[in-house]
Amino acid sequence: MFKEALRRYLEEAARRAVARGALPDVPLPPVEVEVPRGRRHADYASSLPLALAKPAGRPPREVAQALVDALEIPPAHVSRAEVAGAGFVNFFLAPAWLQELLRRIHAAGDRYGNRDLGRGQRVNVEFVSANPVGPLHIGSGRNGLIGDVLSNLLAALGYQVTREYYINDAGTQVHNLALTVEHHYFASFGRERPFPADGYRGEYARDLARKVAERDAETWLDRPEAERLAAFRDAALEQILAETRQTLEEFGIRYDLWFSERTLYDQGAVDRTLAALREKGLLYDHDGAVWFRSTAFGDDKDRVIIRSSGWPMYYAADIPYHLNKLERGFDHLIDVWGVDHIGDIARVKGGLAALGVDVDRLEILLYQHVRLRNEGELLRMSRRRGEYVSLADLLAAVGRDAARYFFCMYTPSVPMDFDWELARKQSQDNPVYYVQYAHARISSIFREAAEHPAGRALAGSGLLATDGEGGVAPGAVQGADLSPLTHEAEIALIHTLADLPDVIELAGLRREPQRLCAYAREVAEAFHGFYTQCRVLSDDAGLSGARLILTAAARIVLRRTLGLIGVSAPDRM
RNA sequence: GCGCCCAUAGCUCAGUUGGAUAGAGCGUCGGACUACGAAUCCGAAGGUCGCAGGUUCGAAUCCUGCUGGGCGCACCA
């Protein structure tokens, strides 16, 4: 709220200065207002004069002085505005404005930080979408976290978000899975069946076969192969998808839609896409396969779209899948993909462009892979070899909160090493506890307040809520006296709480969930500092009341931030 | 070889889309509990922001080249 207002004040000042002749009438560059690093020089600062100096043909400090002279800001908002450094305008906020922020936070409650940038635009976020050929591995944890948190952020920014999981239940991967199950199924009845060349080595494949054997006994041994493989495929899919769903739910992710790739084949969407591409002259036959002229859309070479065996490539269905999403009325599509899929972008986008789609509506969000480290040693993971740690294993070892926070901490475009040993420790080394501890401390204060004389007095005056979990009554905050909040640590905490809307906006629009973790830590740090220096419950009822209001505002912000990350905000630890 | 991503404290990473003296956590060293939770707080040490140029009032941030790493360049996904 402060940045926006200050931006407006500056724009008005610039207009006024021009009208007065103090500044030449040149186009105003974008007015940036920011928090100086560490809030060392001021509460807020603008480099507008530096940007304006050149077009205005005047020294930056002179421009800054003209702007400061033309500023008209109520003293209740800004106590001081001055020229500083090479030509900055520094702002120092008045206590009354900071107090107003606290009232706003309480009035907004768990909606504090929301904005309406999306104006109800419909966004589809598709994430994880792992091949249903085995348990989810930890890379899917990173994928899931990014997609889920981004969805939370976009919802907070006023977009109408749909979370979607694309089930790759057609194609060669699930076929290979069916062959693998077949091998184990036959083996369980003492019959030989060669292990498929591209089979899945994990122990889970044996379990899948055992379940089928338990259910259907030996009925499949002598049935036609096609029928048998279809049955094995479906049984395996059902089992794996049930586990996938459960693991993701334990991870805190719920989807609005699970979309089956096979339906695209069944409903002829893939054939229609191929026919449309063929009609536009973008397909040709060569070496017994069908090729897509993807070089026409920036790819470095043409790609096979239907193998000589007749099986279409994965992306042959991916093109109609994205068409389908657009036909369902989404304004914008976001896919979260691992970097190893980077090569697919040109093909899918090329296919969509060929069919007349504005490909800017499809955004592919790439994240770098997760490596697992144990006692300093990097582990290579391979699903084909069955050598990897599953997301379910990770959740069982470290819990949802630590897992989510950990995945959220790292910038998606940077590879991350998951330190298994550290994560297993479940100790205070884990940054999530630092933040959660701040929240638990706040709850503890409110538990204490119910017993404390000052707290009882405040409950009597209606400020402290006596029902539910305690906390302050939002209505009573509006008329409360917040002027006792003058301590350095109190002011610093309020400033930190003011940043939430910007954090949500930046994290959401730039697709950088790690900002939430950095911010959560800042809020916790500011609160711990306040807590150490300022006693909340004292025999001064006025001061206690004001500090309880500040404390409750910090709780709102912590909950909101942790909630966006999908991490719990415990009242006790 | 070509394309994308990356290189910041001993380690793991931030760095508000070009701003003022580059920040945290862990680790190391030293302090703080007879009042609301010490899973906390305060302090110290630790940096040629991979290297070299360039752009400008100003660069960790933008451009070029180089070095070093990750990923891709399949009739796999």
Short mmCIF file of C-alpha atoms in Angstrom, two decimals, chain A residues 37-272:
data_model
loop_
_atom_site.label_atom_id
_atom_site.label_comp_id
_atom_site.label_asym_id
_atom_site.label_seq_id
_atom_site.Cartn_x
_atom_site.Cartn_y
_atom_site.Cartn_z
CA ARG A 37 18.67 -2.62 0.73
CA GLY A 38 18.26 -3.38 4.37
CA ARG A 39 16.18 -0.23 4.83
CA ARG A 40 19.40 1.48 5.69
CA HIS A 41 18.90 4.84 4.09
CA ALA A 42 15.18 5.24 4.31
CA ASP A 43 11.90 3.39 4.60
CA TYR A 44 11.29 3.77 0.89
CA ALA A 45 13.26 5.40 -1.87
CA SER A 46 12.84 6.32 -5.51
CA SER A 47 15.48 6.62 -8.19
CA LEU A 48 13.13 8.58 -10.41
CA PRO A 49 15.41 11.66 -10.49
CA LEU A 50 18.29 9.54 -11.80
CA ALA A 51 16.15 8.25 -14.61
CA LEU A 52 14.68 11.67 -15.27
CA ALA A 53 17.97 13.55 -15.26
CA LYS A 54 18.95 12.71 -18.81
CA PRO A 55 15.69 13.52 -20.62
CA ALA A 56 15.33 16.63 -18.47
CA GLY A 57 18.89 17.67 -19.15
CA ARG A 58 19.46 18.52 -15.50
CA PRO A 59 21.68 17.09 -12.76
CA PRO A 60 19.93 14.29 -10.83
CA ARG A 61 20.10 16.03 -7.47
CA GLU A 62 18.55 19.14 -8.95
CA VAL A 63 15.70 17.06 -10.37
CA ALA A 64 15.32 15.35 -7.01
CA GLN A 65 15.12 18.69 -5.24
CA ALA A 66 12.47 19.94 -7.66
CA LEU A 67 10.43 16.82 -7.03
CA VAL A 68 10.79 17.03 -3.26
CA ASP A 69 9.77 20.71 -3.36
CA ALA A 70 6.67 19.79 -5.33
CA LEU A 71 5.63 16.87 -3.13
CA GLU A 72 2.34 17.29 -1.32
CA ILE A 73 1.97 14.47 1.14
CA PRO A 74 -0.14 14.57 4.29
CA PRO A 75 2.09 14.63 7.38
CA ALA A 76 0.09 11.66 8.63
CA HIS A 77 1.61 9.61 5.84
CA VAL A 78 5.18 10.77 5.45
CA SER A 79 7.13 12.56 8.14
CA ARG A 80 10.08 13.39 5.92
CA ALA A 81 11.02 13.30 2.24
CA GLU A 82 14.50 14.34 1.20
CA VAL A 83 17.11 14.30 -1.51
CA ALA A 84 19.85 11.77 -0.88
CA GLY A 85 22.89 10.18 -2.46
CA ALA A 86 23.40 10.62 -6.16
CA GLY A 87 19.82 11.74 -6.63
CA PHE A 88 17.40 9.57 -4.73
CA VAL A 89 14.25 10.73 -3.04
CA ASN A 90 14.09 9.15 0.39
CA PHE A 91 10.85 8.72 2.31
CA PHE A 92 10.39 8.24 6.02
CA LEU A 93 6.91 7.11 6.94
CA ALA A 94 4.86 8.69 9.68
CA PRO A 95 3.74 6.47 12.59
CA ALA A 96 0.08 7.09 11.77
CA TRP A 97 0.50 5.55 8.32
CA LEU A 98 2.13 2.46 9.77
CA GLN A 99 -0.74 2.17 12.22
CA GLU A 100 -3.19 2.41 9.37
CA LEU A 101 -1.47 -0.56 7.76
CA LEU A 102 -2.08 -2.66 10.84
CA ARG A 103 -5.76 -1.80 10.74
CA ARG A 104 -5.87 -2.80 7.09
CA ILE A 105 -4.21 -6.11 7.76
CA HIS A 106 -6.79 -6.92 10.40
CA ALA A 107 -9.65 -5.77 8.21
CA ALA A 108 -8.44 -7.96 5.34
CA GLY A 109 -7.56 -10.94 7.52
CA ASP A 110 -6.58 -13.96 5.47
CA ARG A 111 -7.22 -11.98 2.30
CA TYR A 112 -4.40 -9.57 3.12
CA GLY A 113 -1.98 -9.48 0.20
CA ASN A 114 -4.54 -10.41 -2.44
CA ARG A 115 -4.76 -8.36 -5.58
CA ASP A 116 -6.98 -8.42 -8.60
CA LEU A 117 -4.45 -8.46 -11.40
CA GLY A 118 -6.06 -11.44 -13.08
CA ARG A 119 -9.57 -10.04 -13.13
CA GLY A 120 -10.96 -13.53 -13.19
CA GLN A 121 -8.96 -14.66 -16.20
CA ARG A 122 -8.92 -18.43 -16.36
CA VAL A 123 -5.53 -20.09 -16.02
CA ASN A 124 -4.85 -23.78 -16.33
CA VAL A 125 -1.80 -25.01 -14.45
CA GLU A 126 -0.75 -28.50 -15.43
CA PHE A 127 1.93 -30.06 -13.27
CA VAL A 128 3.56 -33.32 -12.21
CA SER A 129 1.84 -35.34 -14.98
CA ALA A 130 4.37 -38.09 -14.42
CA ASN A 131 4.16 -41.18 -16.56
CA PRO A 132 2.02 -43.63 -14.62
CA VAL A 133 4.60 -46.36 -14.77
CA GLY A 134 5.85 -46.33 -11.21
CA PRO A 135 5.90 -44.43 -7.93
CA LEU A 136 6.51 -40.68 -8.07
CA HIS A 137 10.14 -39.79 -7.52
CA ILE A 138 11.45 -36.74 -5.74
CA GLY A 139 11.70 -34.73 -8.94
CA SER A 140 7.92 -34.88 -9.05
CA GLY A 141 8.01 -33.34 -5.60
CA ARG A 142 9.74 -30.28 -6.97
CA ASN A 143 7.41 -30.18 -9.94
CA GLY A 144 4.37 -30.52 -7.70
CA LEU A 145 5.50 -27.86 -5.29
CA ILE A 146 6.17 -25.35 -8.06
CA GLY A 147 2.84 -25.99 -9.75
CA ASP A 148 0.83 -25.97 -6.57
CA VAL A 149 2.40 -22.86 -5.06
CA LEU A 150 2.20 -21.02 -8.36
CA SER A 151 -1.48 -21.92 -8.48
CA ASN A 152 -1.93 -20.54 -4.97
CA LEU A 153 -0.16 -17.35 -5.94
CA LEU A 154 -2.17 -16.83 -9.11
CA ALA A 155 -5.39 -17.40 -7.21
CA ALA A 156 -4.26 -14.74 -4.72
CA LEU A 157 -3.66 -12.41 -7.64
CA GLY A 158 -7.21 -12.73 -8.90
CA TYR A 159 -6.87 -15.45 -11.50
CA GLN A 160 -9.30 -18.30 -11.70
CA VAL A 161 -6.99 -21.29 -11.47
CA THR A 162 -7.54 -24.90 -12.49
CA ARG A 163 -5.02 -27.51 -11.38
CA GLU A 164 -4.71 -30.30 -13.86
CA TYR A 165 -2.90 -33.63 -14.10
CA TYR A 166 -2.37 -35.17 -17.50
CA ILE A 167 -2.40 -38.95 -17.32
CA ASN A 168 -0.18 -40.51 -19.95
CA ASP A 169 -2.22 -43.66 -20.14
CA ALA A 170 -1.61 -44.26 -23.82
CA GLY A 171 1.53 -44.95 -25.75
CA THR A 172 4.70 -46.95 -25.40
CA GLN A 173 5.49 -46.26 -21.77
CA VAL A 174 2.39 -47.89 -20.37
CA HIS A 175 2.75 -50.60 -22.98
CA ASN A 176 6.18 -51.40 -21.62
CA LEU A 177 4.73 -51.43 -18.16
CA ALA A 178 2.11 -53.94 -19.26
CA LEU A 179 4.86 -56.12 -20.73
CA THR A 180 6.77 -55.89 -17.46
CA VAL A 181 3.72 -56.93 -15.48
CA GLU A 182 3.18 -59.77 -17.91
CA HIS A 183 6.71 -61.01 -17.30
CA HIS A 184 6.23 -61.07 -13.53
CA TYR A 185 2.75 -62.51 -13.83
CA PHE A 186 4.02 -65.44 -15.83
CA ALA A 187 6.96 -65.86 -13.49
CA SER A 188 4.64 -66.12 -10.52
CA PHE A 189 3.12 -69.21 -12.14
CA GLY A 190 6.51 -70.63 -12.95
CA ARG A 191 6.28 -69.70 -16.62
CA GLU A 192 9.09 -68.07 -18.55
CA ARG A 193 8.49 -64.83 -20.32
CA PRO A 194 11.44 -62.67 -21.35
CA PHE A 195 11.86 -59.40 -19.48
CA PRO A 196 10.99 -56.62 -21.95
CA ALA A 197 13.85 -54.62 -23.39
CA ASP A 198 12.42 -51.36 -22.05
CA GLY A 199 10.84 -52.87 -18.97
CA TYR A 200 10.73 -51.38 -15.49
CA ARG A 201 13.15 -52.85 -13.02
CA GLY A 202 11.61 -51.70 -9.78
CA GLU A 203 10.22 -54.07 -7.20
CA TYR A 204 6.83 -52.37 -7.54
CA ALA A 205 6.34 -54.00 -10.95
CA ARG A 206 6.48 -57.39 -9.27
CA ASP A 207 3.88 -56.17 -6.74
CA LEU A 208 1.60 -55.04 -9.53
CA ALA A 209 1.79 -58.50 -11.11
CA ARG A 210 1.17 -60.17 -7.76
CA LYS A 211 -1.99 -58.13 -7.25
CA VAL A 212 -3.28 -59.22 -10.63
CA ALA A 213 -2.39 -62.82 -9.89
CA GLU A 214 -4.20 -62.64 -6.56
CA ARG A 215 -7.27 -61.18 -8.17
CA ASP A 216 -7.52 -63.19 -11.37
CA ALA A 217 -5.42 -66.27 -10.60
CA GLU A 218 -4.10 -67.86 -13.79
CA THR A 219 -6.92 -66.81 -16.09
CA TRP A 220 -4.65 -64.64 -18.24
CA LEU A 221 -2.05 -67.26 -19.06
CA ASP A 222 -3.89 -68.55 -22.08
CA ARG A 223 -5.84 -65.50 -23.22
CA PRO A 224 -4.97 -63.61 -26.42
CA GLU A 225 -2.00 -61.34 -25.91
CA ALA A 226 -3.73 -58.09 -26.84
CA GLU A 227 -6.55 -58.71 -24.43
CA ARG A 228 -4.16 -59.76 -21.69
CA LEU A 229 -1.88 -56.76 -22.10
CA ALA A 230 -4.82 -54.38 -22.06
CA ALA A 231 -6.01 -55.91 -18.82
CA PHE A 232 -2.54 -55.74 -17.27
CA ARG A 233 -2.14 -52.18 -18.40
CA ASP A 234 -5.45 -51.14 -16.89
CA ALA A 235 -4.79 -52.96 -13.65
CA ALA A 236 -1.36 -51.40 -13.34
CA LEU A 237 -2.68 -47.94 -14.18
CA GLU A 238 -5.43 -48.18 -11.63
CA GLN A 239 -3.01 -49.20 -8.94
CA ILE A 240 -0.33 -46.66 -9.77
CA LEU A 241 -2.75 -43.79 -10.17
CA ALA A 242 -4.34 -44.58 -6.82
CA GLU A 243 -0.90 -44.42 -5.22
CA THR A 244 -0.01 -41.27 -7.12
CA ARG A 245 -3.18 -39.60 -5.97
CA GLN A 246 -2.56 -40.62 -2.40
CA THR A 247 1.06 -39.49 -2.38
CA LEU A 248 0.15 -36.14 -3.85
CA GLU A 249 -2.61 -35.71 -1.32
CA GLU A 250 -0.13 -36.42 1.46
CA PHE A 251 2.07 -33.83 -0.16
CA GLY A 252 -0.83 -31.38 0.06
CA ILE A 253 -1.85 -31.30 -3.59
CA ARG A 254 -5.38 -31.72 -4.87
CA TYR A 255 -6.27 -31.47 -8.52
CA ASP A 256 -9.39 -30.08 -10.11
CA LEU A 257 -9.04 -32.41 -13.06
CA TRP A 258 -7.25 -35.61 -14.01
CA PHE A 259 -7.17 -35.69 -17.78
CA SER A 260 -6.65 -38.95 -19.66
CA GLU A 261 -4.46 -38.99 -22.75
CA ARG A 262 -6.31 -42.05 -24.01
CA THR A 263 -9.54 -40.08 -24.34
CA LEU A 264 -7.82 -37.96 -26.97
CA TYR A 265 -7.25 -41.09 -29.04
CA ASP A 266 -10.68 -42.53 -28.32
CA GLN A 267 -12.43 -39.36 -29.38
CA GLY A 268 -10.37 -39.00 -32.53
CA ALA A 269 -8.65 -35.81 -31.47
CA VAL A 270 -5.21 -37.16 -32.33
CA ASP A 271 -6.34 -38.28 -35.79
CA ARG A 272 -7.97 -34.93 -36.41
#
